PDB file of C-alpha atoms in Angstrom:
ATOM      1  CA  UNK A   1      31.672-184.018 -49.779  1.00  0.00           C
ATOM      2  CA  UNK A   2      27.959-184.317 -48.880  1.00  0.00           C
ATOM      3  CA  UNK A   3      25.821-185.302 -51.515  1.00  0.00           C
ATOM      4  CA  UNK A   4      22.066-185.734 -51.909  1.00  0.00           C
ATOM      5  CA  UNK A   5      20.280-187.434 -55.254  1.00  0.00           C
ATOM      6  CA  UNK A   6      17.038-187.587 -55.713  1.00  0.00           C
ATOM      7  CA  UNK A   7      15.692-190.072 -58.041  1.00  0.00           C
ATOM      8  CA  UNK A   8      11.510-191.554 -58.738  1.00  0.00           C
ATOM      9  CA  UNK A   9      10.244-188.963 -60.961  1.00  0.00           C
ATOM     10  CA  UNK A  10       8.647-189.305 -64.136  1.00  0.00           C
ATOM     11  CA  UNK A  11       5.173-189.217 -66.026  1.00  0.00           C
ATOM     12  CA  UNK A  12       2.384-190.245 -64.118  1.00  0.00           C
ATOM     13  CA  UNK A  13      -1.679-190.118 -65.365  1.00  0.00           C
ATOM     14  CA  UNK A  14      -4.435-188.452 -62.527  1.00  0.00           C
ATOM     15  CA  UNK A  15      -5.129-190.942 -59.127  1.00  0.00           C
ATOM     16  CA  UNK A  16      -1.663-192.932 -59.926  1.00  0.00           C
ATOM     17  CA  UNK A  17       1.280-193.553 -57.679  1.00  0.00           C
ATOM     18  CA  UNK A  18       4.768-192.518 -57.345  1.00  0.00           C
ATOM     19  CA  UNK A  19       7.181-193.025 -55.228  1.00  0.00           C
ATOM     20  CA  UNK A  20      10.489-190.703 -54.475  1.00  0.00           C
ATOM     21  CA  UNK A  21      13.791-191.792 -53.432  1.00  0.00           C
ATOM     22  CA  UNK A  22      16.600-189.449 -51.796  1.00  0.00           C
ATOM     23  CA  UNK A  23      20.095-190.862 -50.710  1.00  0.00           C
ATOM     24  CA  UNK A  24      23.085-188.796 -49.122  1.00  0.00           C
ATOM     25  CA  UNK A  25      26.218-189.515 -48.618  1.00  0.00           C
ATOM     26  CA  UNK A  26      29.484-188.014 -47.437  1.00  0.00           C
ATOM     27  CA  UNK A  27      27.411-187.303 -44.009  1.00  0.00           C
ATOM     28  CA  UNK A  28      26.307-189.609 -40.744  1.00  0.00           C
ATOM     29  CA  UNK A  29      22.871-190.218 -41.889  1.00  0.00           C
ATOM     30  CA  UNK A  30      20.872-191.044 -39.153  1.00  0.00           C
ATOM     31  CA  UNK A  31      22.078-187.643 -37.480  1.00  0.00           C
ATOM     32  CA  UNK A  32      19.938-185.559 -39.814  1.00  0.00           C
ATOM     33  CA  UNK A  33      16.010-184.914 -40.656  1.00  0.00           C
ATOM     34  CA  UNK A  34      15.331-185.043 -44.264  1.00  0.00           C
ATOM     35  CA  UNK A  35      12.846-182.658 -45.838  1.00  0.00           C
ATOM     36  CA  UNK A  36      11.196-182.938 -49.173  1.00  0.00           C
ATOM     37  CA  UNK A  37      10.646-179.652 -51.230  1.00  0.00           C
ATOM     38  CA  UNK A  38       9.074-179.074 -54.652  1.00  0.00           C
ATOM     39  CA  UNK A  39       8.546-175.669 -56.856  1.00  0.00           C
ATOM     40  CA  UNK A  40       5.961-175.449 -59.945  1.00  0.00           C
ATOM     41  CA  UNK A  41       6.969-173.600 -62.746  1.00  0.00           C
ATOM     42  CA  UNK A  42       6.346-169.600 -61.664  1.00  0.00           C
ATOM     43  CA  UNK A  43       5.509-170.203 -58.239  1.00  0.00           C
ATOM     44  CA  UNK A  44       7.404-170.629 -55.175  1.00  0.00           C
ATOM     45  CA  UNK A  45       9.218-173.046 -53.670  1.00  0.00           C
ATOM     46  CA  UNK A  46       7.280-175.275 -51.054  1.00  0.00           C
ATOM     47  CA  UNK A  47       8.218-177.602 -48.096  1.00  0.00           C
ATOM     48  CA  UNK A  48       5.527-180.711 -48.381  1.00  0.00           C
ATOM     49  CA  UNK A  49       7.525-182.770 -46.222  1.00  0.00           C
ATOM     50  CA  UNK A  50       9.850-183.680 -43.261  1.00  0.00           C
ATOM     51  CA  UNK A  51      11.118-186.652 -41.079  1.00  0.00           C
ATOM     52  CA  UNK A  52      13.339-186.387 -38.289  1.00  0.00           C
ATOM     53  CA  UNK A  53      16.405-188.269 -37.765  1.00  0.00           C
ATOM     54  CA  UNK A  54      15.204-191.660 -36.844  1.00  0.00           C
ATOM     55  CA  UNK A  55      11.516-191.355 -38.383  1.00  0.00           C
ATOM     56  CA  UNK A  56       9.820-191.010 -35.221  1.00  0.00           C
ATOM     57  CA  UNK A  57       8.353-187.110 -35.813  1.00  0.00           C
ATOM     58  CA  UNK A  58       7.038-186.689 -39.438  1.00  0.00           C
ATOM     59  CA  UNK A  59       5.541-183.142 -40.906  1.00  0.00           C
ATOM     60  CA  UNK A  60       3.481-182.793 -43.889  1.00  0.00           C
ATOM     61  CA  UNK A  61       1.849-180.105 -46.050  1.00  0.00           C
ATOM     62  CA  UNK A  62      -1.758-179.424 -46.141  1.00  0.00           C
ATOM     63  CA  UNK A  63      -1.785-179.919 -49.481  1.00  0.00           C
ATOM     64  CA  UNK A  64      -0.380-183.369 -49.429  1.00  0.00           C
ATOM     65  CA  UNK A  65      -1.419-184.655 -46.250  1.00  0.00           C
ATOM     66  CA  UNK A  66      -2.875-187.719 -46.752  1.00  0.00           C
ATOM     67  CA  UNK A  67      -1.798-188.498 -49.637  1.00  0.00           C
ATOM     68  CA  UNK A  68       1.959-188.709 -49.633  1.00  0.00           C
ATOM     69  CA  UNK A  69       3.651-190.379 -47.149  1.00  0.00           C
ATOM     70  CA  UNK A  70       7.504-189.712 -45.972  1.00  0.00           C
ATOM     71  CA  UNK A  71       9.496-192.435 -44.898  1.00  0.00           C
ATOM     72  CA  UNK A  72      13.162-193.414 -43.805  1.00  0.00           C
ATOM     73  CA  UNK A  73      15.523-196.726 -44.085  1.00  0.00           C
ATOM     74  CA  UNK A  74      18.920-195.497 -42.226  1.00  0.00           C
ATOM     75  CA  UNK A  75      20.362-198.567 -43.102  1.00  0.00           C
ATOM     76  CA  UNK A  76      20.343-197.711 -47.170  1.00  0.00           C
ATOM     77  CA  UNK A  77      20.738-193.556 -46.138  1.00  0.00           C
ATOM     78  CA  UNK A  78      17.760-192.980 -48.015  1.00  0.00           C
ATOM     79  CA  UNK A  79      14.393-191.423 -47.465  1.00  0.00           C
ATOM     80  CA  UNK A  80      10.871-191.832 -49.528  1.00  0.00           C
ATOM     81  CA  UNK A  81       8.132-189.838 -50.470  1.00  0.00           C
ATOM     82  CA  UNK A  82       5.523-192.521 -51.122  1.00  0.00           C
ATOM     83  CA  UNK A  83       2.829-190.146 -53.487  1.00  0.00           C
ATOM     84  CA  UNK A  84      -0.657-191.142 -53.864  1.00  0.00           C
ATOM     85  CA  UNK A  85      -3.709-190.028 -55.647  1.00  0.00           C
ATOM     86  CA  UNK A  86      -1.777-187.530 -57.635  1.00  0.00           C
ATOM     87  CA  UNK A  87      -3.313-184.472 -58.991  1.00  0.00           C
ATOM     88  CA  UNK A  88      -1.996-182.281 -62.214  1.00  0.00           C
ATOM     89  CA  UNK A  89      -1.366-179.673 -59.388  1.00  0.00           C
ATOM     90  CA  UNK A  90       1.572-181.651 -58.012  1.00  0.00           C
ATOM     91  CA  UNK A  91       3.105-180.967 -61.185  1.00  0.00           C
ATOM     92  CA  UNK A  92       6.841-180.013 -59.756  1.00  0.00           C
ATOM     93  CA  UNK A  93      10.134-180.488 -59.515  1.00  0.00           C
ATOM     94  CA  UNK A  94      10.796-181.628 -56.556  1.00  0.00           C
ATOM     95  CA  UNK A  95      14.008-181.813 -54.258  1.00  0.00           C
ATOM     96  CA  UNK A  96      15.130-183.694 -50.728  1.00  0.00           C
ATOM     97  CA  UNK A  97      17.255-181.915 -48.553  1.00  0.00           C
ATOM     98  CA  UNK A  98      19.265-182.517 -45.187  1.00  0.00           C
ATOM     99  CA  UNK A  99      18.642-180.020 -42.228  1.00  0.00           C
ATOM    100  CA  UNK A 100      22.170-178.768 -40.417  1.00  0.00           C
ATOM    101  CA  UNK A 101      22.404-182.276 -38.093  1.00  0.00           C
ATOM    102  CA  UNK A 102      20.148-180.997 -35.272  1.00  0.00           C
ATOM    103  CA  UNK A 103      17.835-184.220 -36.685  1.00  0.00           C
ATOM    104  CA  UNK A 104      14.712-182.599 -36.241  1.00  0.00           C
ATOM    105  CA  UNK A 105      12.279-181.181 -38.635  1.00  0.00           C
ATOM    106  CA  UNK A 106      11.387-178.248 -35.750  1.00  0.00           C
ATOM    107  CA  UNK A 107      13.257-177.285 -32.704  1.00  0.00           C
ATOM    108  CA  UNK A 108      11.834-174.525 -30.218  1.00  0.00           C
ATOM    109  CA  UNK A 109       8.717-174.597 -32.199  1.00  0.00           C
ATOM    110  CA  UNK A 110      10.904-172.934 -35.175  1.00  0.00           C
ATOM    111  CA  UNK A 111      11.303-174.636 -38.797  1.00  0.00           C
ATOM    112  CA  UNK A 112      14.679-175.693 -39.268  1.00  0.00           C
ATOM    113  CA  UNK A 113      17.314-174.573 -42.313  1.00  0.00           C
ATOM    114  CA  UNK A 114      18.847-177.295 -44.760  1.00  0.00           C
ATOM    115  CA  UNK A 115      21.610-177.119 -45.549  1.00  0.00           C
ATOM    116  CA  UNK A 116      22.336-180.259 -48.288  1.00  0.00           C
ATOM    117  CA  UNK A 117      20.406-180.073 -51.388  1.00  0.00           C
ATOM    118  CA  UNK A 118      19.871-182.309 -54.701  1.00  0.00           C
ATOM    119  CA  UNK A 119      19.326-181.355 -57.966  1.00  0.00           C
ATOM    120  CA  UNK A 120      15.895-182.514 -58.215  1.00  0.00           C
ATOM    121  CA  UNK A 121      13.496-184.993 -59.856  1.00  0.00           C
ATOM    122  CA  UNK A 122      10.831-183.771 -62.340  1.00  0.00           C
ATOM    123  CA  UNK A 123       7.301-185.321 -61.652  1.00  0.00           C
ATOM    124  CA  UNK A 124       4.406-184.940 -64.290  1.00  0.00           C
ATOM    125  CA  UNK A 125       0.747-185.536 -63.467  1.00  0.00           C
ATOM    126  CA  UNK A 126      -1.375-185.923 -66.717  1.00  0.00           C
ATOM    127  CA  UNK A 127      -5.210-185.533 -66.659  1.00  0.00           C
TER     128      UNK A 127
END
């Protein structure tokens, strides 16, 4: 069985620092891009993130780019979100997830599904 945990979250105050943690298992890691994913109360779900199999193509957001940072260590099977200068907006749960083993976040110019999902990590940003 394939499964994906997600683990980091917590309270954090306005301009702090978290960082995310996702490991899978039950699949050949390094054959799959990894996105990150989080949903706000009421509002839809949004992909913020995305590195490809062996971290050498990385997507992000507008709204997070340049302040999170996605990152991958094949040997542990786990990727990170490194989150900086947090805003109460980030407010989210947020979830990792592991494309269909094509290893890239886009192929022919097209977004790719994911197909292994975790259960999510809450993460709080107090003012």
């Amino acid at each position: 069985q394939v499964q994906v945990v997600e683990s980091g979250g917590g309270l954090v105050q306005a301009g702090g620092s978290l960082r995310l943690s996702c490991t899978a298992s039950g699949l050949t890691f390094d054959d799959y891009a990894v996105g990150w994913f989080r949903q706000p109360p009421g509002k839809e779900r949004e992909r913020i993130s995305c590195i490809s199999w062996n971290g050498g193509n990385t997507y992000y957001a507008n709204s997070v780019k340049g302040r999170f940072t996605i990152s991958r260590d094949n040997a542990k099977n786990t990727v990170y979100l490194q989150m900086n200068s947090l805003k109460p907006e980030d407010t989210a749960m947020y979830y990792c997830a592991a494309d269909r083993g094509g290893g890239y976040c886009f192929i022919g110019g097209r977004r790719v599904d994911f197909g292994y999902w975790g259960q999510g990590t809450q993460v709080t940003v107090s003012s």
